[in-house]
Amino acid sequence: MIQQIETTHRQTTQDHWELRKLGSVLRRRWLLLIAVTAVITSGVAYKIWLQKPIYRQQFQLFLDINTGEELSPLSENARTPAFVPLQFRDFKTEMEVLTSYQVISPLLPAIQSRYSDLDYDKLIKNLKLKHQENTALIGVSYEDDNPEKVKFVLEKLAQSYTTYSLNKLQTSTNQAIKLVDDRLPQLKNRVDQLQGQLQQFRRQYNLVDIEQQSKILSDRMGSIIQQKQEAQALMGETRSQAENLQQQLGIDIKQAMAISALSEAPRYLALAEELQKLDSQISSESVRLTEGHPAIIALREKRQRLLPLIEQEVAGVAGSQVGKLDRLPTVSSPDTIRLELTQKLIETGSQLTGIQTRLQSLTASENQARQSLQQFAMVVRRYTDLNRNLEIASQSLNRFLVSRENLQIETARKVSPWQVISKIEAPTQPISPVPVRDLLLGVFAGLLAGVGTVILAEKLNRKYHSPEELQEDTRQTFLGTIPFHKQLKTAPTALSRNGTMVNSSYWEAYISLQANLDFLQPDKLLKSLVISSALPGEGKSTISLYLAKVAAAMGKRVLLVDADLRRPSIHRYLDSVTNTWGLSNVISGVAESKQLIQSVPEEENLHILTAGQIPPNPAGLLASAKMKELLEQWQTKYDLIIFDTPPLHGFADAKYLAAQTDGLLMVVALDKTEKPAVENVLNDLRISPITLLGIVANGVKGYVPSYSNYYEHYYNSGKKEPDTSRYQLMTGLKNREDK
């Protein structure tokens, strides 16, 4: 919020600043403003005097809001015309039609019979159409220098527009009837063709009741899916039961079936029993006999001869369903429970086989039912498309039949054309020229052109014209403004001799400048400064002199040094000061400074050191160690030392000297100094070790400080004070400031 307020304040200040700058420019170039305004106003007045009077008249044309562009040939009710809302009416296109050659050309012979010079192009040039917003009214206006001609043309236009609207309505109705008659045979053939296709399609696919047939197929599909889900659930249960039995018996279903078959084979059982007896004998004999004993060897040989017989029996009974003989369980002494479990495992395996066969059958049935359902859906879709096309064709045929009847009724009904709702009369007052209005507009245009010319001239002028412009462009500390004074051109000290300067705003400007210098650096006393300018003739010497006088009048011991060793001028402003010898002689060692420093009789605190003889190398003298030594000596004796130096542009004198002082004060003369020169000097100062104290605007015309009115009123009203010297007055001011 605060940032927004600050932005608004800056914007307001900037606008006020721009208005002040514009006002200052207009005051300065008022002659150019008046000249441009006068020229343009005179041109407008001359044009008004030469211009022939132009007359204009118009009539209102009402466009039927119910009919729109034309009747719709497919309206269901002829007594209810097609309504188009105003916001959707294309009045622009209608106005283009009203000005088209097709509409205007029929009335041209009647017009040219009276005004032969009026052709289509000239008529359209002066014809204007304007739609009145939110209405169905169009204003038709025509202008010419002959009022009777205006009336005649408008009458012919009104007659032509009403005739055109009636013909257009009748033509559109007839065209609509013809369109319907052309389309009816096609629509009838289309309906007959679609009906035949629909009947043939129903016979081809035996479509009696589509919904019932679709329901039967869907129910069948659902039943198959349900049976399949039940079979899958039963198969899961049976498979789980078989896995449990296999884990209990340690055999699979094939082995169980083989064991079941072997348990019923007598020869296998006899051989298995004999093998078991041999194993028992070998086991009992191995306890008391060694492996190499003939009895053990005989038993083992007998056992080896028995094994192939058992394997042959197993292969003959069980076939490939069993593995090797050593994987078969012993069945010589069958376990009843195990045989039951084995039989149950065999039954479970048989059940799994049956369920798998049923699932395969149900899957095939499901695929067949799904395929039938998809085929039926395609048939239904094609049937629906044919039925919908037949319905659309039938509706189109019925709509055209109804429309044809309605259009026939509408043709017989009286249709209202466009209507002219205003009276057409010859104009009595011209629309142009209107002298008072046109002259005021000319003055206004002249003022705008004058302001633009003034601004352009100001942009092309590269000089500073106001303190605000100078401060804005340089972005430097602005120390003060010195008003323009006409008497200073001839004698810069004339105003101070008669005492009038003390009570003037000019003198007050120097007091303000001195105060700004004193407060520029509160923590550091300003002991010495250089006053210079960018170019010659900007008033730096005058400012140096009067600033020294103001400082002296305030009680400071001031030394004013004319350091312009190229064109010295301080001695010319003071009759009591001579320039026989001066600063150049002191620096060269010819004389001592105390011998050449001169006092001013009317200013006891002001001392002057003139430039002296012009040396061949002024910059070298000012940059010498002697100059630095002199400055140190003077700073011990004086409160303020002011150096008047050559211009900064093109000379290095001021830079050498300013580098040894507390700073540089730059003077810029308004309406005289070129901006590039000041910019170049400021750029040079930025890269030098010189302290730029600030800038003073000199020669401000029409510029009076806001406090000067009070100052003049204070010193010029009431009783006059006794006539005192300027020094006494300024001393009193200084004492009051000290208090």
XYZ file of C-alpha atoms in Angstrom:
739
model
C 0.000 0.000 0.000
C 2.818 2.395 0.920
C 4.645 1.563 -2.297
C 1.485 2.275 -4.277
C 1.056 5.653 -2.560
C 4.677 6.525 -3.261
C 4.294 5.550 -6.910
C 1.175 7.700 -7.209
C 2.965 10.599 -5.568
C 5.921 10.282 -7.928
C 3.602 10.133 -10.913
C 1.715 13.236 -9.748
C 4.962 15.084 -9.121
C 6.278 14.095 -12.531
C 3.083 15.289 -14.251
C 3.256 18.590 -12.382
C 6.924 18.877 -13.357
C 6.137 18.261 -17.032
C 3.387 20.883 -16.968
C 5.789 23.391 -15.442
C 8.364 22.647 -18.123
C 5.749 23.023 -20.864
C 4.575 26.325 -19.391
C 8.130 27.602 -19.238
C 8.748 26.628 -22.874
C 5.532 28.323 -24.029
C 6.382 31.529 -22.154
C 9.842 31.589 -23.655
C 8.659 30.981 -27.233
C 5.328 32.789 -27.151
C 6.106 34.657 -30.369
C 6.509 31.391 -32.294
C 3.291 30.037 -30.739
C 1.326 33.139 -31.741
C 2.813 33.157 -35.234
C 1.914 29.519 -35.996
C -1.571 29.919 -34.504
C -2.171 33.069 -36.540
C -1.037 31.458 -39.801
C -3.255 28.372 -39.381
C -6.247 30.418 -38.210
C -5.841 32.748 -41.192
C -5.702 29.759 -43.536
C -8.912 28.350 -42.063
C -10.640 31.730 -42.343
C -9.568 32.046 -45.974
C -10.860 28.562 -46.713
C -14.206 29.401 -45.079
C -14.462 32.516 -47.217
C -13.792 30.574 -50.438
C -15.943 27.513 -49.661
C -19.366 27.165 -51.285
C -22.260 26.289 -48.920
C -23.148 22.598 -48.751
C -26.694 21.413 -47.975
C -27.732 18.075 -46.522
C -31.091 16.355 -46.040
C -32.098 12.830 -45.026
C -35.019 10.452 -44.596
C -35.577 7.424 -42.361
C -35.965 4.036 -44.034
C -37.702 1.356 -41.944
C -36.601 -2.237 -42.628
C -39.233 -4.861 -41.734
C -37.960 -6.488 -38.504
C -39.948 -9.701 -39.156
C -38.731 -10.650 -42.600
C -35.009 -10.297 -42.131
C -33.160 -10.771 -45.397
C -35.850 -12.920 -47.025
C -38.561 -15.470 -46.259
C -37.357 -18.944 -45.345
C -38.604 -21.454 -47.937
C -38.908 -24.124 -45.205
C -41.025 -22.154 -42.713
C -43.679 -24.410 -41.234
C -46.219 -21.620 -41.010
C -46.437 -18.944 -43.714
C -48.338 -16.621 -41.410
C -45.399 -16.577 -38.984
C -42.503 -15.018 -40.974
C -38.908 -15.869 -40.086
C -37.903 -13.557 -37.211
C -34.291 -12.390 -36.902
C -33.381 -10.482 -33.673
C -31.923 -7.010 -34.188
C -28.574 -7.970 -32.667
C -28.191 -10.668 -35.325
C -29.290 -8.569 -38.298
C -26.460 -7.755 -40.678
C -27.368 -4.101 -41.294
C -23.905 -3.387 -42.666
C -24.493 -5.785 -45.544
C -27.955 -4.348 -46.144
C -26.494 -0.837 -46.391
C -23.905 -2.135 -48.865
C -26.771 -3.501 -50.949
C -28.603 -0.166 -50.798
C -25.573 1.607 -52.283
C -24.802 -1.091 -54.857
C -24.977 -0.419 -58.578
C -27.758 -3.013 -58.967
C -30.083 -0.977 -56.740
C -29.005 2.547 -57.799
C -28.744 2.025 -61.558
C -32.534 1.786 -62.229
C -33.096 5.336 -60.935
C -30.140 6.949 -62.779
C -32.086 7.673 -66.013
C -34.749 9.612 -64.096
C -32.109 11.611 -62.211
C -29.956 12.281 -65.287
C -32.989 13.565 -67.169
C -32.849 16.567 -64.839
C -29.196 16.587 -63.748
C -27.190 15.125 -66.572
C -23.815 15.493 -64.862
C -24.794 13.181 -61.985
C -23.578 9.634 -62.565
C -23.302 6.635 -60.203
C -19.873 7.546 -58.780
C -20.855 11.157 -57.993
C -24.128 10.019 -56.461
C -22.451 7.443 -54.184
C -19.776 9.958 -53.149
C -22.366 12.281 -51.559
C -24.750 9.540 -50.386
C -24.413 8.467 -46.732
C -26.244 5.635 -44.928
C -26.202 5.201 -41.165
C -27.906 2.568 -39.027
C -29.551 3.733 -35.811
C -28.428 1.390 -33.040
C -31.019 -1.008 -31.525
C -33.573 -0.133 -34.231
C -34.494 -1.279 -37.725
C -34.082 2.269 -39.059
C -31.468 3.396 -41.565
C -30.840 7.087 -42.147
C -30.318 7.942 -45.813
C -28.711 11.362 -46.351
C -27.478 13.235 -49.404
C -25.505 16.466 -49.645
C -24.871 18.947 -52.441
C -24.540 22.664 -53.012
C -28.030 22.719 -54.618
C -30.871 22.153 -52.071
C -33.432 21.334 -54.808
C -31.068 18.714 -56.194
C -30.757 17.178 -52.709
C -34.541 16.876 -52.394
C -34.966 15.433 -55.897
C -32.280 12.765 -55.416
C -33.687 11.688 -52.024
C -37.200 11.331 -53.481
C -35.907 9.096 -56.249
C -33.895 7.046 -53.772
C -36.917 6.518 -51.500
C -39.008 5.368 -54.474
C -36.236 3.053 -55.673
C -35.692 1.452 -52.248
C -39.390 0.650 -51.684
C -39.719 -0.797 -55.179
C -36.581 -2.871 -54.715
C -37.795 -4.321 -51.396
C -41.147 -5.369 -52.891
C -39.479 -6.991 -55.897
C -36.987 -8.737 -53.667
C -39.717 -10.268 -51.486
C -41.715 -11.480 -54.475
C -38.629 -12.828 -56.196
C -37.451 -14.660 -53.097
C -40.879 -16.298 -52.642
C -41.014 -17.474 -56.245
C -37.481 -18.796 -56.032
C -38.373 -20.675 -52.868
C -41.386 -22.324 -54.552
C -39.221 -23.319 -57.515
C -36.631 -24.773 -55.158
C -39.275 -26.862 -53.404
C -40.713 -28.122 -56.703
C -37.235 -29.123 -57.880
C -36.478 -31.041 -54.718
C -39.792 -32.873 -54.185
C -39.246 -35.651 -56.825
C -35.813 -36.401 -55.457
C -37.140 -36.646 -51.904
C -39.991 -38.974 -52.951
C -37.611 -41.293 -54.795
C -35.309 -41.294 -51.801
C -38.121 -42.319 -49.433
C -39.302 -45.128 -51.745
C -35.755 -46.434 -52.159
C -35.117 -46.524 -48.404
C -38.422 -48.297 -47.710
C -37.535 -51.056 -50.224
C -34.055 -51.490 -48.734
C -35.513 -51.768 -45.236
C -38.032 -54.489 -46.212
C -35.401 -56.519 -48.068
C -33.049 -56.270 -45.094
C -35.694 -57.600 -42.672
C -36.402 -60.585 -44.943
C -32.710 -61.327 -45.397
C -31.972 -61.580 -41.671
C -35.436 -62.778 -40.563
C -35.938 -59.748 -38.356
C -39.359 -60.137 -36.752
C -38.926 -58.747 -33.257
C -35.441 -57.290 -32.871
C -35.730 -56.714 -29.153
C -36.942 -60.273 -28.466
C -34.205 -61.783 -30.624
C -31.583 -59.669 -28.938
C -32.884 -60.758 -25.508
C -32.708 -64.454 -26.447
C -29.094 -64.167 -27.584
C -28.166 -62.229 -24.481
C -29.821 -64.743 -22.153
C -28.059 -67.610 -23.904
C -24.727 -65.839 -23.578
C -25.351 -65.226 -19.885
C -26.298 -68.866 -19.246
C -23.129 -70.177 -20.905
C -20.974 -67.755 -18.935
C -22.671 -68.829 -15.681
C -22.170 -72.568 -16.429
C -18.550 -71.910 -17.312
C -17.973 -70.071 -14.035
C -19.567 -72.983 -12.086
C -17.402 -75.542 -13.931
C -14.262 -73.472 -13.223
C -15.171 -73.333 -9.523
C -15.796 -77.144 -9.413
C -12.531 -77.792 -11.229
C -10.661 -75.700 -8.664
C -12.176 -77.690 -5.806
C -11.478 -81.071 -7.511
C -7.877 -80.096 -8.340
C -7.305 -79.049 -4.701
C -8.706 -82.434 -3.481
C -6.452 -84.337 -5.895
C -3.370 -82.423 -4.731
C -4.161 -83.279 -1.097
C -4.515 -87.009 -1.935
C -1.243 -86.953 -3.888
C 0.550 -85.399 -0.928
C -0.885 -88.110 1.432
C -0.002 -91.042 -0.845
C 3.254 -89.643 -2.268
C 2.212 -90.683 -5.785
C 0.521 -89.011 -8.676
C -2.682 -90.079 -10.404
C -0.937 -92.151 -13.082
C 0.975 -94.119 -10.455
C -2.226 -94.613 -8.462
C -3.936 -96.048 -11.523
C -0.959 -98.379 -12.102
C -0.994 -99.567 -8.467
C -4.733 -100.215 -8.714
C -4.243 -102.328 -11.802
C -1.298 -104.294 -10.298
C -3.208 -104.979 -7.089
C -5.641 -107.054 -9.155
C -2.940 -109.019 -11.164
C -2.292 -112.527 -9.522
C 1.017 -113.192 -11.248
C 2.404 -109.791 -10.185
C 1.264 -110.437 -6.624
C 2.969 -113.918 -6.607
C 6.221 -112.535 -8.013
C 6.135 -109.599 -5.584
C 5.564 -111.986 -2.646
C 8.462 -114.186 -3.774
C 10.706 -111.104 -4.093
C 9.771 -110.053 -0.580
C 10.635 -113.510 0.784
C 14.068 -113.414 -0.936
C 14.757 -109.967 0.566
C 13.861 -111.385 4.024
C 16.189 -114.365 3.606
C 19.043 -112.154 2.407
C 18.521 -109.891 5.346
C 18.477 -112.740 7.920
C 21.432 -114.576 6.334
C 23.495 -111.398 6.118
C 23.479 -111.274 9.925
C 25.305 -114.584 10.388
C 27.068 -114.946 6.991
C 29.419 -112.722 5.093
C 28.659 -111.234 1.664
C 31.043 -113.650 -0.044
C 29.303 -116.770 1.314
C 27.880 -119.045 -1.383
C 24.419 -118.972 0.232
C 24.230 -115.150 0.144
C 25.506 -115.100 -3.436
C 22.928 -117.688 -4.486
C 20.095 -115.700 -2.916
C 21.172 -112.498 -4.610
C 21.478 -114.204 -8.006
C 17.963 -115.581 -7.586
C 16.739 -112.096 -6.710
C 18.367 -110.656 -9.851
C 16.687 -113.291 -12.018
C 13.325 -112.436 -10.412
C 13.489 -108.667 -11.052
C 13.188 -108.848 -14.893
C 10.147 -111.105 -14.530
C 8.477 -108.527 -12.248
C 9.291 -105.684 -14.629
C 7.819 -107.616 -17.548
C 4.655 -108.220 -15.532
C 4.401 -104.556 -14.574
C 4.874 -103.475 -18.176
C 2.303 -105.958 -19.313
C -0.304 -104.880 -16.759
C 0.275 -101.082 -16.308
C 2.026 -100.271 -19.592
C 3.826 -96.861 -19.686
C 1.858 -95.377 -16.771
C 4.513 -96.518 -14.244
C 8.209 -95.964 -14.049
C 10.874 -98.402 -13.033
C 10.260 -101.244 -10.680
C 12.082 -99.737 -7.711
C 9.599 -96.780 -7.717
C 6.562 -99.050 -7.159
C 5.311 -99.456 -3.620
C 5.144 -102.884 -2.041
C 1.713 -104.450 -2.619
C 2.267 -107.951 -1.334
C 0.494 -107.007 1.875
C -1.993 -104.330 0.728
C -3.213 -101.608 3.156
C -6.982 -101.174 2.932
C -6.978 -97.439 3.767
C -4.205 -96.719 1.330
C -6.038 -98.661 -1.368
C -9.180 -96.620 -0.673
C -7.215 -93.368 -0.908
C -5.608 -94.595 -4.079
C -8.988 -95.424 -5.549
C -10.328 -92.004 -4.496
C -7.349 -90.310 -6.167
C -8.127 -92.263 -9.346
C -11.761 -91.147 -9.184
C -10.704 -87.531 -8.623
C -8.421 -87.699 -11.667
C -11.284 -89.032 -13.762
C -13.524 -86.217 -12.506
C -10.880 -83.584 -13.440
C -10.715 -85.010 -16.919
C -14.484 -84.767 -17.284
C -14.576 -81.169 -15.978
C -11.824 -80.112 -18.413
C -13.792 -81.616 -21.284
C -16.921 -79.688 -20.154
C -14.956 -76.422 -19.904
C -13.671 -76.857 -23.413
C -17.204 -77.431 -24.663
C -18.532 -74.373 -22.753
C -15.689 -72.175 -24.089
C -16.530 -73.188 -27.645
C -20.222 -72.480 -26.978
C -19.358 -69.096 -25.467
C -17.252 -68.096 -28.493
C -20.025 -69.167 -30.825
C -22.658 -67.238 -28.811
C -20.467 -64.130 -28.619
C -19.875 -64.253 -32.367
C -23.602 -64.603 -32.971
C -24.315 -61.685 -30.655
C -21.744 -59.479 -32.433
C -23.139 -60.383 -35.825
C -26.645 -59.607 -34.606
C -25.454 -56.238 -33.221
C -24.034 -55.318 -36.636
C -27.297 -56.314 -38.242
C -29.233 -54.201 -35.729
C -26.922 -51.238 -36.359
C -27.416 -51.446 -40.099
C -31.161 -51.791 -39.561
C -31.154 -48.720 -37.285
C -29.197 -46.674 -39.835
C -31.620 -47.625 -42.597
C -34.602 -46.816 -40.389
C -33.100 -43.444 -39.341
C -32.329 -42.501 -42.943
C -35.885 -43.359 -43.875
C -37.217 -41.227 -41.011
C -35.040 -38.249 -42.012
C -36.022 -38.550 -45.652
C -39.718 -38.760 -44.673
C -39.411 -35.650 -42.458
C -37.673 -33.727 -45.254
C -40.389 -34.732 -47.697
C -43.164 -33.685 -45.294
C -41.396 -30.366 -44.544
C -41.062 -29.536 -48.233
C -44.708 -30.405 -48.852
C -45.804 -28.137 -45.998
C -43.409 -25.382 -47.108
C -44.736 -25.457 -50.652
C -48.251 -24.984 -49.379
C -47.169 -22.175 -47.018
C -45.221 -20.378 -49.759
C -48.250 -20.494 -52.051
C -50.344 -18.944 -49.287
C -47.593 -16.356 -48.585
C -47.463 -15.329 -52.232
C -51.147 -14.515 -52.130
C -50.765 -12.569 -48.883
C -49.980 -8.846 -49.013
C -46.316 -8.263 -48.053
C -45.253 -4.918 -46.588
C -42.091 -3.537 -48.258
C -39.558 -1.191 -46.720
C -41.179 2.056 -45.685
C -40.032 5.680 -45.744
C -41.221 7.084 -42.402
C -40.031 10.700 -42.706
C -40.999 13.544 -44.993
C -38.511 14.628 -47.623
C -38.068 18.407 -47.917
C -35.474 20.674 -49.455
C -32.808 21.747 -46.905
C -32.799 25.398 -45.887
C -29.593 25.717 -43.822
C -26.132 24.690 -45.082
C -24.125 22.208 -43.049
C -20.854 23.799 -44.080
C -19.222 26.096 -43.749
C -20.250 27.070 -40.200
C -18.052 30.141 -39.708
C -18.081 30.350 -35.922
C -17.515 26.652 -35.386
C -14.919 26.315 -38.146
C -13.064 29.398 -36.958
C -12.944 28.077 -33.386
C -11.699 24.745 -34.664
C -9.091 26.602 -36.701
C -7.923 28.501 -33.637
C -7.760 25.264 -31.660
C -5.857 23.512 -34.454
C -3.526 26.492 -34.684
C -2.851 26.336 -30.967
C -2.109 22.618 -31.175
C 0.182 23.147 -34.148
C 1.841 26.055 -32.379
C 2.449 23.989 -29.259
C 3.835 21.190 -31.406
C 6.090 23.614 -33.271
C 7.308 25.098 -29.994
C 8.047 21.626 -28.589
C 9.871 20.660 -31.803
C 11.918 23.851 -31.717
C 12.720 23.160 -28.086
C 13.870 19.635 -28.924
C 16.123 20.939 -31.694
C 17.598 23.601 -29.392
C 20.508 22.110 -27.412
C 20.662 24.827 -24.752
C 19.428 24.820 -21.164
C 16.445 27.073 -20.621
C 15.319 26.437 -17.048
C 16.836 25.408 -13.711
C 14.557 22.359 -13.665
C 15.822 21.179 -17.047
C 19.420 21.733 -15.949
C 18.925 19.820 -12.712
C 17.094 16.962 -14.416
C 19.708 16.498 -17.160
C 22.876 16.806 -15.062
C 21.667 14.919 -11.947
C 24.118 16.971 -9.879
C 23.716 18.862 -6.606
C 21.818 22.063 -7.396
C 23.189 24.875 -5.231
C 21.164 27.838 -6.440
C 19.843 30.094 -9.174
C 21.027 33.603 -10.046
C 18.325 35.766 -11.654
C 18.953 37.649 -14.866
C 19.665 41.355 -14.299
C 19.837 43.767 -17.178
C 22.289 46.237 -15.492
C 24.928 43.554 -14.992
C 25.645 43.486 -18.719
C 27.261 46.959 -18.567
C 28.522 47.287 -15.007
C 28.436 44.299 -12.632
C 29.091 46.542 -9.608
C 26.623 49.315 -10.439
C 23.864 47.837 -8.350
C 25.954 47.666 -5.242
C 27.127 51.239 -5.386
C 23.762 52.872 -4.895
C 22.664 50.421 -2.245
C 19.709 48.993 -4.133
C 21.313 45.568 -4.444
C 20.991 44.908 -0.719
C 17.222 44.911 -0.869
C 16.925 43.016 -4.168
C 16.128 39.403 -4.952
C 19.383 39.290 -6.914
C 21.402 39.852 -3.746
C 19.179 37.412 -1.877
C 20.046 34.725 -4.452
C 23.725 35.016 -3.485
C 22.861 34.840 0.211
C 20.981 31.594 -0.520
C 23.940 30.282 -2.528
C 26.325 31.033 0.325
C 24.009 29.347 2.805
C 23.822 26.249 0.610
C 27.610 26.105 0.456
C 27.859 26.454 4.254
C 25.369 23.631 4.812
C 26.729 21.433 2.017
C 29.130 19.653 4.370
C 28.117 20.408 7.993
C 30.979 18.394 9.455
C 33.618 20.092 7.295
C 34.274 23.821 6.972
C 34.479 24.999 3.361
C 37.766 26.929 3.182
C 38.446 27.165 -0.537
C 36.614 26.573 -3.805
C 37.050 27.059 -7.517
C 34.316 28.720 -9.590
C 34.304 27.875 -13.270
C 32.007 27.119 -16.192
C 31.917 24.915 -19.262
C 32.237 27.735 -21.806
C 33.316 31.416 -21.712
C 30.816 34.160 -20.986
C 28.594 32.228 -18.560
C 29.022 34.743 -15.693
C 31.474 32.840 -13.513
C 33.524 35.978 -12.730
C 30.408 37.938 -11.720
C 29.242 35.102 -9.480
C 32.725 34.822 -7.972
C 32.720 38.559 -7.145
C 29.226 38.719 -5.647
C 29.639 35.477 -3.728
C 32.824 36.897 -2.221
C 30.987 40.119 -1.295
C 28.142 38.206 0.369
C 30.562 36.055 2.376
C 32.488 39.182 3.410
C 29.265 40.980 4.389
C 28.471 38.035 6.658
C 31.708 38.591 8.582
C 34.022 36.124 6.838
C 37.549 37.095 5.815
C 37.414 36.411 2.101
C 40.179 36.295 -0.489
C 39.015 36.476 -4.114
C 41.771 35.250 -6.451
C 41.534 35.903 -10.178
C 43.069 32.620 -11.393
C 42.033 33.205 -14.996
C 45.571 33.775 -16.262
C 44.321 33.802 -19.849
C 41.583 36.468 -19.777
C 41.497 38.078 -16.305
C 38.394 40.150 -15.589
C 37.941 40.691 -11.824
C 39.852 43.989 -11.894
C 37.453 45.328 -14.526
C 34.522 45.016 -12.150
C 36.194 47.000 -9.327
C 37.486 50.530 -9.931
C 39.628 50.447 -6.780
C 41.606 47.396 -7.942
C 44.447 47.351 -10.478
C 45.982 44.452 -12.362
C 49.562 45.588 -12.818
C 50.934 42.710 -10.794
C 49.085 39.690 -9.468
C 48.892 35.893 -9.083
C 51.260 35.078 -11.959
C 53.954 37.270 -10.409
C 53.484 35.660 -6.996
C 53.748 32.094 -8.346
C 56.844 32.976 -10.385
C 58.500 34.383 -7.230
C 58.807 37.967 -8.412
C 56.763 39.299 -5.484
C 55.134 38.204 -2.250
C 51.363 37.679 -2.134
C 50.927 39.985 0.863
C 52.394 42.810 -1.213
C 49.933 42.278 -4.088
C 46.705 41.410 -2.245
C 44.430 44.461 -2.457
C 41.580 45.468 -0.204
C 38.193 46.819 -1.273
C 37.350 50.123 0.439
C 33.628 49.441 0.816
C 34.207 45.822 1.966
C 36.667 45.619 4.856
C 36.560 41.762 4.944
C 37.070 41.357 1.193
C 40.554 41.120 -0.343
C 41.409 40.732 -4.006
C 44.400 39.131 -5.722
C 44.249 39.908 -9.429
C 45.673 37.709 -12.169
C 48.665 39.855 -12.987
C 50.613 39.570 -16.196
C 49.512 36.826 -18.583
C 52.130 34.001 -18.525
C 53.018 31.703 -21.439
C 51.946 28.556 -19.487
C 49.007 29.347 -17.175
C 48.123 25.700 -16.452
C 51.711 24.924 -15.440
C 51.736 27.767 -12.919
C 48.441 26.687 -11.333
C 49.623 23.063 -11.073
C 52.976 24.019 -9.509
C 54.088 23.288 -5.963
C 54.323 27.045 -5.372
C 50.602 27.368 -5.966
C 49.920 24.610 -3.462
C 52.165 26.335 -0.923
C 50.373 29.659 -1.441
C 46.978 27.989 -0.928
C 48.127 26.525 2.390
C 49.341 29.942 3.545
C 46.132 31.685 2.572
C 43.930 29.104 4.330
C 45.558 30.045 7.643
C 44.706 33.727 7.174
C 41.311 33.690 5.458
C 37.986 32.030 6.202
C 37.140 31.526 2.541
C 39.231 31.576 -0.646
C 37.431 31.844 -3.985
C 39.250 31.219 -7.260
C 37.894 32.555 -10.543
C 39.312 30.256 -13.259
C 39.120 29.827 -17.054
C 36.351 27.640 -18.554
C 36.579 23.877 -18.075
C 35.921 22.973 -21.714
C 39.256 23.027 -23.538
C 41.451 24.188 -20.600
C 42.960 22.260 -17.694
C 43.623 25.317 -15.450
C 40.505 24.895 -13.307
C 41.056 21.136 -12.914
C 44.629 21.575 -11.624
C 43.514 24.206 -9.159
C 40.278 22.459 -8.086
C 42.193 19.324 -7.184
C 44.012 21.366 -4.480
C 40.882 23.025 -3.025
C 37.776 21.782 -1.221
C 35.834 21.559 -4.447
C 34.539 23.023 -7.681
C 31.401 25.108 -8.218
C 30.230 24.977 -11.822
C 28.264 27.867 -13.360
C 25.843 27.194 -16.258
C 24.280 30.133 -18.121
C 20.704 29.487 -19.198
C 19.666 30.182 -22.812
C 23.360 30.211 -23.728
C 25.272 27.098 -22.709
C 25.141 24.111 -25.066
C 24.187 20.817 -23.457
C 26.969 18.737 -25.098
C 29.604 21.041 -23.617
C 28.230 20.589 -20.094
C 27.911 16.822 -20.580
C 31.523 16.553 -21.767
C 32.784 18.561 -18.797
C 30.811 16.457 -16.315
C 32.143 13.252 -17.894
C 35.698 14.565 -17.515
C 35.093 15.489 -13.879
C 33.792 11.992 -13.077
C 37.169 10.439 -13.876
C 39.194 13.122 -12.071
C 39.943 13.471 -8.313
C 37.941 16.703 -8.150
C 35.031 17.226 -5.791
C 32.143 18.788 -7.691
C 30.302 20.807 -5.028
C 27.363 21.495 -7.304
C 25.895 23.546 -10.124
C 24.548 27.110 -10.192
C 22.079 28.245 -12.862
C 22.906 31.782 -13.969
C 20.778 34.288 -15.856
C 17.360 32.857 -14.984
C 14.792 35.069 -16.717
C 11.466 35.525 -15.014
C 12.538 33.278 -12.165
C 11.775 34.625 -8.694
C 12.278 32.493 -5.569
C 9.123 31.798 -3.584
C 10.460 33.714 -0.608
C 11.423 36.840 -2.585
C 7.915 38.352 -2.438
C 8.002 38.160 1.310
C 11.529 39.550 1.274
C 10.555 42.569 -0.852
C 7.425 43.142 1.194
C 9.408 42.938 4.403
C 11.927 45.535 3.340
C 9.602 47.886 1.417
C 6.529 48.073 3.693
C 5.994 50.048 6.855
C 8.378 52.682 8.017
C 11.635 53.033 6.197
C 14.678 52.159 8.196
C 17.454 54.716 8.478
C 19.772 54.708 5.505
C 22.627 52.417 6.442
C 25.458 50.898 4.522
C 25.090 47.449 3.037
C 27.733 46.120 5.357
C 25.811 47.171 8.452
C 22.640 45.612 7.133
C 24.305 42.317 6.261
C 26.125 42.279 9.583
C 22.763 42.625 11.305
C 21.401 39.745 9.288
C 24.415 37.653 10.234
C 24.002 38.456 13.914
C 20.338 37.494 13.830
C 21.229 34.193 12.140
C 23.852 33.496 14.812
C 21.275 34.048 17.536
